[in-house]
Each structure stands twice: as C-alpha cells, then as structure tokens.
Amino acid sequence: MKRKKTPGSGRKKGSKNKLNRAAQLAKALAEAGMTPLEYMLYVMRDPKVRPERRDEMAKAAAPYLHAKRAPENRDGHTIPPMIYTHPPLEAQCVTCGEYHPGDCPKREKQVVH
Ligand SMILES: [Zn+2]
C-alpha cells in the first residue's frame, strides 16, 4: 500500500546534500583563487581560527607536503622495505628439485639403464 505524501515533508529542493556542499566548497575555493591545499594552509595559518580547527588543517595538509618518514631501527638506520617473494605456484619436481610445470626438462638428460 502506497503512503500518501505528507505535504511539505522530505528534503527541500536544492538542500545541502553531500554533493552540493562539496560543489559549493569547490566553487568558493575557485572564486577565491585557492586550491584545497592552499585553503587548508590558509586556515591553518589564520590566528583568528579556533586552534582545534587549525590543528585539523595541519594534519590534513601534512601528507601533501611531507614525505612519510622511513622506518628506522634503534640505531637510527633506515629499515629497508620488506620484499615479499611469492612462493612458486608449481609443485616441486621430484626429479630435479626445481619448480616448473609439466614434465621435467632435465629428465631427458638423465641416463636410463
Ligand atoms: Zn624437474
């Protein structure tokens, strides 16, 4: 059974949904001649802005301005990245001990008595 629409209910036309807000921010930034990063830095540097908000802007902008620090051991030496080597997908050959598909290519070389 369909419910009758209550007059004046629901979201108003042109209300601020997520997309509208993002579009509005982008428009405001473009009009101000600022990129989102520039905006973040602008807010971060504004002494009139709440400190909590300035902190948030600093955190949001940091990854775009500073490289992530490489992990170090206790002596301060950079720990090289871990390189993962996938184990062979083929089964180990009983004849030669290597990993290869199908018949052993080294089998023919073996002398059969
Ligand atoms: Zn083999």
Coordinates of C-alpha atoms and ligand atoms in Angstrom, one line a residue:
M1 CA 0.0 0.0 0.0
K2 CA 1.4 3.4 -1.0
R3 CA 1.5 6.0 1.6
K4 CA 0.3 9.4 0.8
K5 CA 3.0 12.0 0.8
T6 CA 2.7 14.5 3.6
P7 CA 2.8 18.0 2.2
G8 CA 6.0 19.8 3.0
S9 CA 7.8 16.7 4.1
G10 CA 11.1 15.4 2.9
R11 CA 14.2 17.2 1.9
K12 CA 13.7 20.6 0.4
K13 CA 14.7 21.2 -3.2
G14 CA 18.3 22.3 -3.5
S15 CA 19.1 21.5 0.1
K16 CA 22.6 20.9 1.2
N17 CA 23.3 17.3 0.5
K18 CA 26.9 16.0 0.4
L19 CA 27.4 16.7 -3.3
N20 CA 26.1 20.2 -3.0
R21 CA 28.3 21.1 -0.1
A22 CA 31.4 19.7 -1.9
A23 CA 30.4 21.6 -5.1
Q24 CA 29.9 24.8 -3.1
L25 CA 33.3 24.4 -1.4
A26 CA 35.0 23.8 -4.7
K27 CA 33.2 26.9 -6.2
A28 CA 34.2 29.0 -3.2
L29 CA 37.8 27.9 -3.5
A30 CA 37.9 28.6 -7.2
E31 CA 36.4 32.0 -6.7
A32 CA 39.0 32.8 -4.0
G33 CA 41.7 31.5 -6.4
M34 CA 42.7 28.8 -3.9
T35 CA 43.3 25.1 -4.3
P36 CA 42.0 22.9 -1.5
L37 CA 45.6 22.6 -0.2
E38 CA 46.1 26.3 -0.2
Y39 CA 42.8 26.7 1.7
M40 CA 43.9 24.2 4.3
L41 CA 47.2 26.1 4.8
Y42 CA 45.3 29.4 4.9
V43 CA 43.0 28.2 7.7
M44 CA 46.0 26.6 9.5
R45 CA 47.9 30.0 9.5
D46 CA 44.9 32.2 10.4
P47 CA 45.3 33.1 14.1
K48 CA 41.6 34.0 14.4
V49 CA 40.6 30.4 13.7
R50 CA 40.0 28.0 16.6
P51 CA 43.2 26.2 17.4
E52 CA 41.4 22.8 17.1
R53 CA 40.4 23.6 13.5
R54 CA 44.0 24.9 12.7
D55 CA 45.4 21.6 14.0
E56 CA 42.9 19.6 11.8
M57 CA 44.0 21.6 8.8
A58 CA 47.7 21.0 9.6
K59 CA 47.0 17.2 9.8
A60 CA 45.0 17.2 6.6
A61 CA 47.6 19.1 4.7
A62 CA 50.8 17.4 6.0
P63 CA 50.6 14.3 3.8
Y64 CA 50.6 16.5 0.7
L65 CA 53.7 18.4 1.8
H66 CA 55.9 16.0 3.7
A67 CA 57.0 12.5 2.7
K68 CA 56.3 9.8 5.2
R69 CA 59.3 9.0 7.3
A70 CA 61.0 5.8 6.6
P71 CA 61.1 3.3 9.4
E72 CA 64.3 3.2 11.5
N73 CA 65.8 0.7 13.9
R74 CA 67.1 1.7 17.4
D75 CA 70.4 2.9 16.0
G76 CA 68.6 5.3 13.6
H77 CA 69.3 3.3 10.5
T78 CA 66.6 3.1 7.9
I79 CA 65.0 -0.3 7.7
P80 CA 64.8 -1.4 4.1
P81 CA 61.4 -2.2 2.8
M82 CA 60.3 -5.8 3.1
I83 CA 60.2 -7.6 -0.3
Y84 CA 57.8 -10.4 -0.5
T85 CA 58.5 -13.2 -2.8
H86 CA 55.6 -15.3 -3.7
P87 CA 56.2 -19.0 -3.3
P88 CA 56.3 -20.9 -6.6
L89 CA 52.8 -21.9 -7.8
E90 CA 54.1 -25.1 -9.3
A91 CA 54.8 -28.2 -7.3
Q92 CA 58.4 -29.1 -6.6
C93 CA 59.8 -31.6 -9.1
V94 CA 60.8 -34.9 -7.6
T95 CA 63.5 -35.4 -10.4
C96 CA 65.4 -32.1 -10.3
G97 CA 64.0 -30.4 -7.2
E98 CA 63.1 -27.2 -9.0
Y99 CA 59.7 -25.7 -9.5
H100 CA 58.4 -26.0 -13.1
P101 CA 55.2 -27.0 -14.8
G102 CA 54.7 -30.3 -16.6
D103 CA 57.4 -32.8 -17.4
C104 CA 60.9 -32.3 -16.1
P105 CA 63.1 -30.7 -18.8
K106 CA 66.2 -32.3 -17.1
R107 CA 64.8 -35.8 -17.2
E108 CA 65.8 -36.4 -20.8
K109 CA 69.4 -35.7 -19.9
Q110 CA 69.4 -38.5 -17.3
V111 CA 70.9 -41.8 -18.4
V112 CA 68.3 -44.6 -18.2
H113 CA 69.9 -48.0 -17.7
Ligands
ZN1 ZN 62.4 -31.2 -12.9

